[in-house]
Every structure is written in structure tokens, then in C-alpha cells.
Amino acid sequence: MTNDLKHLRETIRIARESREAGNHPFGATLVGPDGTVLLRSGNTYMADKGVGHAEMNVAREASRLYSPEFLEKCTLYTSVEPCCMCAGASYWAGIGAVVYGMTEKRLAVLTGDNPENLTLDLSCETVFKAGRRKVETRGPFSEIEEDVAEGHKGFWQ
């Protein structure tokens, strides 16, 4: 869990940078089986609009660079639970584990009805359970949940 928190804190830092660049406040990293950070991305809303999610960006690049057999041993870390689109991208890329800091339900409270982030009430666990291969999930983490939420305060009004 110590490494989970370390990597999640990195996603919070990436989310802050993303927000400062005018994008939505989300961050994600892909960590290899030996603990090395392989990829990182913030949200790219300014360029990609509704599909520029941090997790989607990482999953897309991971599938270009690595085999599914390797990705099965990797972990996607993300500041907020992946939406169903990002969970699907992680699944199809072959990523073996997903760790998130704050739930999509909590995000929905923070974003409200903002048209740039109309969250779907569909957990990543539900998406993964519908598949034919196992994706391990861990989250949310109460130790950092408020830090994740802080990055969204005042953004969605």
C-alpha cells in the first residue's frame, strides 16, 4: 500500500499540472512490474475534448508500446476512478491492475451537472466484471481522497 500511495500522489501532481495547463484536473501513470513508472499523462481536454482522459491517454499509448502479456503485470494508477470509457480502454489494452484515489461517485458530487464532465454512475469494477479476464482494482484511498478532491474544488463551477 505504501507504493500505491506514492504513485497516487504522483497522479495528484500530474492532475494539478493538467489543471494549470487549462485541462481537467486528472492524472494517470502506468507502473511496470518492477515499480518503474513507464508512462504518465494528464487530461488533454483542450486538444481532445471529451475523450482526452488521462487514463485513456495512458492506455492508448501502453497498447502501442507494450504487449498484452507485459501489460497484464502492470498497474494503472489514477487520481480518480476510471470512467467506463477509461476502464474499457484499460481492459482492452490488457492492463492487469487499476488503483484509484477517489471514486467516480465522489467526483460526480464535485462536478455536478457541468457539461464537460457528466459522470456516468457505473463503477470500473462493474465494467471489469463484465469482461473475460480479471483486472484487479484497489481504491479509493481515504488517506489521499481529500487531496484528490482539493484539485477539483472551484474548477467545475
C-alpha positions as CSV (number, residue, x, y, z in Angstrom):
1,M,0.0,0.0,0.0
2,T,2.9,2.4,0.6
3,N,3.8,2.2,-3.1
4,D,0.2,2.7,-4.0
5,L,0.1,5.9,-2.1
6,K,3.4,7.1,-3.6
7,H,2.1,6.5,-7.1
8,L,-1.3,8.0,-6.4
9,R,0.4,11.2,-5.0
10,E,2.2,11.4,-8.4
11,T,-1.2,11.3,-10.2
12,I,-2.4,14.2,-8.0
13,R,0.7,16.2,-9.0
14,I,0.0,15.4,-12.7
15,A,-3.6,16.4,-12.2
16,R,-2.5,19.7,-10.7
17,E,-0.2,20.3,-13.8
18,S,-3.1,19.4,-16.1
19,R,-5.4,21.9,-14.4
20,E,-2.7,24.6,-14.6
21,A,-2.4,24.0,-18.3
22,G,-6.2,24.6,-18.8
23,N,-7.2,20.9,-18.9
24,H,-9.4,19.0,-16.5
25,P,-7.7,18.0,-13.2
26,F,-6.9,14.3,-13.7
27,G,-3.7,12.4,-13.8
28,A,-2.6,8.8,-14.5
29,T,0.6,6.7,-14.6
30,L,1.4,3.2,-15.8
31,V,3.8,1.4,-13.5
32,G,5.7,-1.7,-14.6
33,P,6.0,-5.0,-12.6
34,D,9.3,-3.7,-11.1
35,G,7.8,-0.4,-9.9
36,T,9.2,1.7,-12.7
37,V,6.9,4.4,-14.0
38,L,6.5,3.7,-17.7
39,L,4.0,6.3,-18.8
40,R,2.3,9.3,-17.4
41,S,-0.4,11.6,-18.7
42,G,-2.7,14.4,-17.5
43,N,-6.1,15.1,-19.0
44,T,-5.9,16.6,-22.5
45,Y,-9.3,18.2,-22.7
46,M,-8.1,21.3,-24.6
47,A,-6.9,19.2,-27.5
48,D,-9.1,16.1,-27.3
49,K,-12.3,17.3,-25.6
50,G,-14.4,14.6,-24.1
51,V,-12.1,11.7,-24.9
52,G,-8.8,13.2,-23.6
53,H,-9.0,11.5,-20.3
54,A,-5.7,10.8,-18.5
55,E,-6.3,7.1,-18.2
56,M,-7.4,6.8,-21.8
57,N,-4.2,8.5,-22.9
58,V,-2.1,6.1,-20.9
59,A,-4.0,3.0,-22.0
60,R,-3.8,4.0,-25.7
61,E,0.0,4.6,-25.5
62,A,0.6,1.5,-23.5
63,S,-1.2,-0.6,-26.1
64,R,1.1,0.8,-28.8
65,L,4.3,0.2,-26.8
66,Y,3.8,-3.0,-24.9
67,S,2.4,-6.5,-25.4
68,P,-0.7,-7.6,-23.5
69,E,1.4,-10.2,-21.8
70,F,3.6,-7.5,-20.3
71,L,0.7,-5.1,-19.5
72,E,-1.1,-7.8,-17.6
73,K,1.7,-7.4,-15.0
74,C,1.4,-3.6,-14.9
75,T,-0.7,-1.2,-12.8
76,L,-2.6,1.9,-13.9
77,Y,-2.7,4.5,-11.2
78,T,-5.2,7.3,-11.5
79,S,-6.3,10.1,-9.3
80,V,-10.0,9.4,-9.8
81,E,-11.7,6.0,-10.5
82,P,-11.7,5.4,-14.3
83,C,-15.0,6.1,-16.0
84,C,-16.4,3.3,-18.1
85,M,-14.6,4.6,-21.2
86,C,-11.3,4.5,-19.5
87,A,-12.0,1.2,-17.7
88,G,-12.8,-0.2,-21.1
89,A,-9.6,1.2,-22.6
90,S,-7.5,-0.3,-19.8
91,Y,-9.3,-3.6,-20.2
92,W,-8.7,-3.7,-24.0
93,A,-5.0,-2.7,-23.5
94,G,-4.6,-5.6,-21.2
95,I,-3.5,-3.7,-18.1
96,G,-3.7,-6.1,-15.1
97,A,-4.5,-3.8,-12.2
98,V,-6.1,-0.3,-11.7
99,V,-5.6,1.7,-8.5
100,Y,-7.5,5.0,-7.9
101,G,-7.6,7.6,-5.2
102,M,-11.2,8.8,-5.3
103,T,-14.5,7.3,-6.5
104,E,-16.4,8.4,-9.6
105,K,-19.4,8.9,-7.3
106,R,-17.5,11.5,-5.2
107,L,-16.3,13.1,-8.5
108,A,-20.0,13.5,-9.5
109,V,-20.7,15.5,-6.4
110,L,-17.8,17.8,-7.2
111,T,-18.6,18.3,-10.9
112,G,-22.4,18.5,-10.6
113,D,-24.1,19.0,-14.0
114,N,-21.0,20.5,-15.7
115,P,-21.4,19.6,-19.4
116,E,-17.7,19.0,-19.7
117,N,-17.8,16.1,-17.2
118,L,-21.2,14.4,-17.0
119,T,-20.1,11.4,-15.0
120,L,-21.7,8.0,-15.5
121,D,-22.9,6.1,-12.5
122,L,-21.0,2.9,-13.5
123,S,-18.1,1.7,-11.4
124,C,-14.9,0.5,-13.0
125,E,-15.4,-2.8,-11.1
126,T,-18.7,-3.3,-12.9
127,V,-17.0,-2.8,-16.3
128,F,-14.2,-5.2,-15.4
129,K,-16.5,-7.9,-14.1
130,A,-18.3,-7.9,-17.5
131,G,-15.1,-8.9,-19.2
132,R,-13.5,-12.3,-19.7
133,R,-10.2,-11.5,-18.0
134,K,-9.5,-10.3,-14.5
135,V,-8.5,-6.8,-13.7
136,E,-7.6,-6.2,-10.1
137,T,-8.8,-2.9,-8.5
138,R,-7.8,-1.1,-5.4
139,G,-9.4,2.1,-4.2
140,P,-10.5,4.6,-3.0
141,F,-7.8,5.6,-0.5
142,S,-9.1,7.6,2.4
143,E,-5.5,8.8,3.1
144,I,-5.5,11.0,0.0
145,E,-9.1,11.3,-1.1
146,E,-9.3,14.9,0.2
147,D,-6.1,15.8,-1.7
148,V,-7.7,14.5,-4.9
149,A,-10.9,16.4,-4.2
150,E,-9.0,19.6,-3.5
151,G,-7.7,19.6,-7.1
152,H,-11.3,19.7,-8.3
153,K,-12.7,22.4,-6.0
154,G,-13.6,25.6,-7.8
155,F,-12.9,24.0,-11.2
156,W,-16.3,22.8,-12.2
157,Q,-18.4,25.9,-11.4
